[in-house]
mmCIF file of C-alpha atoms in Angstrom:
data_model
loop_
_atom_site.group_PDB
_atom_site.id
_atom_site.type_symbol
_atom_site.label_atom_id
_atom_site.label_comp_id
_atom_site.label_asym_id
_atom_site.label_seq_id
_atom_site.Cartn_x
_atom_site.Cartn_y
_atom_site.Cartn_z
ATOM 1 C CA UNK A 975 0.000 0.000 0.000
ATOM 2 C CA UNK A 976 1.437 3.347 -1.048
ATOM 3 C CA UNK A 977 1.675 6.027 1.646
ATOM 4 C CA UNK A 978 -0.680 8.985 1.498
ATOM 5 C CA UNK A 979 0.753 12.149 0.000
ATOM 6 C CA UNK A 980 -0.427 15.651 -0.859
ATOM 7 C CA UNK A 981 -0.316 17.092 -4.367
ATOM 8 C CA UNK A 982 -1.127 20.592 -5.589
ATOM 9 C CA UNK A 983 -4.431 20.500 -7.448
ATOM 10 C CA UNK A 984 -3.827 20.161 -11.169
ATOM 11 C CA UNK A 985 -5.843 19.417 -14.314
ATOM 12 C CA UNK A 986 -4.486 15.842 -14.148
ATOM 13 C CA UNK A 987 -6.769 15.382 -11.110
ATOM 14 C CA UNK A 988 -10.018 16.148 -12.945
ATOM 15 C CA UNK A 989 -11.216 12.523 -13.214
ATOM 16 C CA UNK A 990 -10.148 11.501 -9.717
ATOM 17 C CA UNK A 991 -11.583 14.693 -8.206
ATOM 18 C CA UNK A 992 -14.895 14.148 -9.989
ATOM 19 C CA UNK A 993 -14.923 10.579 -8.649
ATOM 20 C CA UNK A 994 -14.104 11.822 -5.115
ATOM 21 C CA UNK A 995 -16.866 14.457 -5.200
ATOM 22 C CA UNK A 996 -19.444 12.055 -6.655
ATOM 23 C CA UNK A 997 -18.600 9.262 -4.178
ATOM 24 C CA UNK A 998 -18.944 11.637 -1.232
ATOM 25 C CA UNK A 999 -21.657 13.995 -2.441
ATOM 26 C CA UNK A 1000 -24.394 12.768 -0.123
ATOM 27 C CA UNK A 1001 -21.995 12.545 2.826
ATOM 28 C CA UNK A 1002 -20.742 16.123 2.326
ATOM 29 C CA UNK A 1003 -24.267 17.464 1.869
ATOM 30 C CA UNK A 1004 -25.243 16.198 5.331
ATOM 31 C CA UNK A 1005 -22.850 18.848 6.724
ATOM 32 C CA UNK A 1006 -22.646 21.651 4.160
ATOM 33 C CA UNK A 1007 -24.769 23.229 1.459
ATOM 34 C CA UNK A 1008 -24.857 21.264 -1.783
ATOM 35 C CA UNK A 1009 -22.855 22.330 -4.787
ATOM 36 C CA UNK A 1010 -24.663 23.225 -7.994
ATOM 37 C CA UNK A 1011 -25.470 20.140 -10.090
ATOM 38 C CA UNK A 1012 -23.329 21.499 -12.938
ATOM 39 C CA UNK A 1013 -20.250 21.024 -10.739
ATOM 40 C CA UNK A 1014 -20.599 17.229 -10.955
ATOM 41 C CA UNK A 1015 -19.321 16.912 -14.522
ATOM 42 C CA UNK A 1016 -15.952 16.953 -16.271
ATOM 43 C CA UNK A 1017 -16.529 20.568 -17.297
ATOM 44 C CA UNK A 1018 -17.685 21.551 -13.808
ATOM 45 C CA UNK A 1019 -14.721 20.019 -12.014
ATOM 46 C CA UNK A 1020 -12.338 21.159 -14.757
ATOM 47 C CA UNK A 1021 -13.547 24.746 -14.376
ATOM 48 C CA UNK A 1022 -13.231 24.452 -10.594
ATOM 49 C CA UNK A 1023 -9.609 23.315 -10.909
ATOM 50 C CA UNK A 1024 -8.890 26.164 -13.356
ATOM 51 C CA UNK A 1025 -10.348 28.671 -10.891
ATOM 52 C CA UNK A 1026 -8.233 27.263 -8.059
ATOM 53 C CA UNK A 1027 -5.106 27.467 -10.211
ATOM 54 C CA UNK A 1028 -5.909 31.074 -11.120
ATOM 55 C CA UNK A 1029 -6.315 31.943 -7.425
ATOM 56 C CA UNK A 1030 -2.963 30.257 -6.721
ATOM 57 C CA UNK A 1031 -1.265 32.355 -9.435
ATOM 58 C CA UNK A 1032 -2.720 35.453 -7.768
ATOM 59 C CA UNK A 1033 -1.423 34.251 -4.373
ATOM 60 C CA UNK A 1034 -4.995 34.114 -3.046
ATOM 61 C CA UNK A 1035 -5.295 30.344 -2.483
ATOM 62 C CA UNK A 1036 -3.380 27.073 -2.309
ATOM 63 C CA UNK A 1037 -5.321 23.902 -3.037
ATOM 64 C CA UNK A 1038 -4.246 20.310 -2.515
ATOM 65 C CA UNK A 1039 -5.547 16.779 -2.796
ATOM 66 C CA UNK A 1040 -4.504 13.926 -0.537
ATOM 67 C CA UNK A 1041 -3.820 10.766 -2.528
ATOM 68 C CA UNK A 1042 -3.828 7.181 -1.289
ATOM 69 C CA UNK A 1043 -3.473 4.275 -3.723
ATOM 70 C CA UNK A 1044 -3.980 6.610 -6.714
ATOM 71 C CA UNK A 1045 -7.296 7.809 -5.298
ATOM 72 C CA UNK A 1046 -8.208 11.136 -3.692
ATOM 73 C CA UNK A 1047 -9.193 10.656 -0.054
ATOM 74 C CA UNK A 1048 -9.282 14.331 0.976
ATOM 75 C CA UNK A 1049 -8.955 17.917 -0.167
ATOM 76 C CA UNK A 1050 -7.169 20.661 1.754
ATOM 77 C CA UNK A 1051 -7.161 24.378 0.984
ATOM 78 C CA UNK A 1052 -5.690 27.638 2.171
ATOM 79 C CA UNK A 1053 -8.044 30.254 0.778
ATOM 80 C CA UNK A 1054 -8.779 33.969 0.903
ATOM 81 C CA UNK A 1055 -5.087 34.624 1.474
ATOM 82 C CA UNK A 1056 -4.536 38.292 2.225
ATOM 83 C CA UNK A 1057 -2.181 40.282 4.452
ATOM 84 C CA UNK A 1058 -0.488 37.144 5.844
ATOM 85 C CA UNK A 1059 -3.874 35.706 6.868
ATOM 86 C CA UNK A 1060 -5.806 32.791 5.369
ATOM 87 C CA UNK A 1061 -8.771 30.530 5.901
ATOM 88 C CA UNK A 1062 -8.523 26.773 5.771
ATOM 89 C CA UNK A 1063 -10.977 24.271 4.439
ATOM 90 C CA UNK A 1064 -10.845 20.521 4.035
ATOM 91 C CA UNK A 1065 -13.059 17.673 2.890
ATOM 92 C CA UNK A 1066 -12.392 14.094 3.903
ATOM 93 C CA UNK A 1067 -14.003 11.161 2.119
ATOM 94 C CA UNK A 1068 -16.553 9.221 4.105
ATOM 95 C CA UNK A 1069 -14.435 6.059 4.061
ATOM 96 C CA UNK A 1070 -11.431 7.964 5.463
ATOM 97 C CA UNK A 1071 -13.247 9.565 8.405
ATOM 98 C CA UNK A 1072 -12.131 8.597 11.881
ATOM 99 C CA UNK A 1073 -8.646 7.675 10.655
ATOM 100 C CA UNK A 1074 -6.765 10.898 11.409
ATOM 101 C CA UNK A 1075 -7.008 12.189 7.841
ATOM 102 C CA UNK A 1076 -8.624 15.499 8.817
ATOM 103 C CA UNK A 1077 -5.883 16.117 11.382
ATOM 104 C CA UNK A 1078 -3.282 15.263 8.748
ATOM 105 C CA UNK A 1079 -4.894 17.852 6.446
ATOM 106 C CA UNK A 1080 -4.888 20.539 9.139
ATOM 107 C CA UNK A 1081 -1.276 19.802 10.109
ATOM 108 C CA UNK A 1082 -0.262 19.969 6.441
ATOM 109 C CA UNK A 1083 -2.106 23.281 5.940
ATOM 110 C CA UNK A 1084 -0.394 24.759 8.995
ATOM 111 C CA UNK A 1085 3.006 23.775 7.567
ATOM 112 C CA UNK A 1086 2.088 25.213 4.142
ATOM 113 C CA UNK A 1087 0.906 28.425 5.793
ATOM 114 C CA UNK A 1088 4.202 28.726 7.628
ATOM 115 C CA UNK A 1089 6.163 27.997 4.439
ATOM 116 C CA UNK A 1090 4.221 30.739 2.646
ATOM 117 C CA UNK A 1091 4.585 33.416 5.325
ATOM 118 C CA UNK A 1092 1.012 33.199 6.574
ATOM 119 C CA UNK A 1093 0.819 33.998 10.284
ATOM 120 C CA UNK A 1094 -2.912 33.776 11.029
ATOM 121 C CA UNK A 1095 -5.261 30.971 9.996
ATOM 122 C CA UNK A 1096 -9.021 30.917 10.474
ATOM 123 C CA UNK A 1097 -11.550 28.137 10.093
ATOM 124 C CA UNK A 1098 -15.310 28.284 10.380
ATOM 125 C CA UNK A 1099 -17.268 25.210 11.441
ATOM 126 C CA UNK A 1100 -21.011 24.783 11.450
ATOM 127 C CA UNK A 1101 -22.291 23.309 14.691
ATOM 128 C CA UNK A 1102 -23.587 20.203 12.926
ATOM 129 C CA UNK A 1103 -19.959 19.150 12.342
ATOM 130 C CA UNK A 1104 -18.559 18.216 15.754
ATOM 131 C CA UNK A 1105 -15.765 16.148 14.189
ATOM 132 C CA UNK A 1106 -14.216 19.287 12.668
ATOM 133 C CA UNK A 1107 -14.493 21.070 16.009
ATOM 134 C CA UNK A 1108 -12.483 18.255 17.598
ATOM 135 C CA UNK A 1109 -9.861 18.276 14.839
ATOM 136 C CA UNK A 1110 -9.305 22.020 15.124
ATOM 137 C CA UNK A 1111 -9.107 21.950 18.920
ATOM 138 C CA UNK A 1112 -6.650 19.025 18.743
ATOM 139 C CA UNK A 1113 -4.484 21.169 16.450
ATOM 140 C CA UNK A 1114 -4.510 24.137 18.866
ATOM 141 C CA UNK A 1115 -7.061 26.302 17.082
ATOM 142 C CA UNK A 1116 -8.946 28.558 19.481
ATOM 143 C CA UNK A 1117 -12.676 29.314 19.162
ATOM 144 C CA UNK A 1118 -13.029 33.089 18.970
ATOM 145 C CA UNK A 1119 -16.539 33.854 17.754
ATOM 146 C CA UNK A 1120 -19.925 32.181 17.487
ATOM 147 C CA UNK A 1121 -22.334 33.140 14.736
ATOM 148 C CA UNK A 1122 -25.924 32.413 15.739
ATOM 149 C CA UNK A 1123 -28.148 30.981 13.018
ATOM 150 C CA UNK A 1124 -25.718 32.109 10.307
ATOM 151 C CA UNK A 1125 -26.604 29.330 7.892
ATOM 152 C CA UNK A 1126 -29.727 27.564 6.781
ATOM 153 C CA UNK A 1127 -29.029 23.875 6.131
ATOM 154 C CA UNK A 1128 -31.892 21.578 5.145
ATOM 155 C CA UNK A 1129 -34.223 24.388 6.264
ATOM 156 C CA UNK A 1130 -32.721 24.353 9.763
ATOM 157 C CA UNK A 1131 -30.878 27.397 11.155
ATOM 158 C CA UNK A 1132 -27.301 26.433 11.969
ATOM 159 C CA UNK A 1133 -24.809 28.229 14.194
ATOM 160 C CA UNK A 1134 -21.125 28.298 13.381
ATOM 161 C CA UNK A 1135 -17.925 28.874 15.300
ATOM 162 C CA UNK A 1136 -14.896 30.763 14.041
ATOM 163 C CA UNK A 1137 -11.545 29.279 15.078
ATOM 164 C CA UNK A 1138 -8.145 30.958 14.866
ATOM 165 C CA UNK A 1139 -4.581 29.716 14.915
ATOM 166 C CA UNK A 1140 -1.400 31.783 14.965
ATOM 167 C CA UNK A 1141 1.503 30.230 13.097
ATOM 168 C CA UNK A 1142 4.811 30.300 14.949
#
C-alpha cells in the first residue's frame, strides 16, 4: 500500500476529483450546502480546478488533494489569502473519516501556511460538524466567535464557530 501524500491541485486530477466528489456527495451534503449540479461533470470540475489554479497564481489560495493508492481521499485548501492571513478548508471522504485524515490535512495546511509566510489561519465550522471542532481543537485552534443561526441547512438554522490559529 502506497503512503498517502499531498499534491497541488492540477488538471491531471479532474477525473479523480470528480470521482471523489461524486462518491462523497451525499456525505458532504449532510454537513454543508450542496454544490450546484453542474459542478458534478468533467466541465464543472475542470472549471473548478482552473479557478483554483488562477487563485494560486494570484497568491490568493493554495489547493491540494490527498492521494492514497492513486485515489483522492481528501482535499485541503488555504483560501482567501490576504495580508499574511488565510482561511482553511478541508473535505475528507466518508471512508477515510475517523482515521486521522482530517488532522493530517490541518497539520499539512499549517506547515504550508508557515512555508508561505502566513501567520494567522481561520476556520469556520457549522455546529452540525462536531468532528471538525475536535480536529481544530486538537491542532490548537482557538474558538473566537460564534455566529448564531448564520446558515440555513436543510431548512434548519445552523450556528457556526470561528476558530483561529497563529503560526509560529
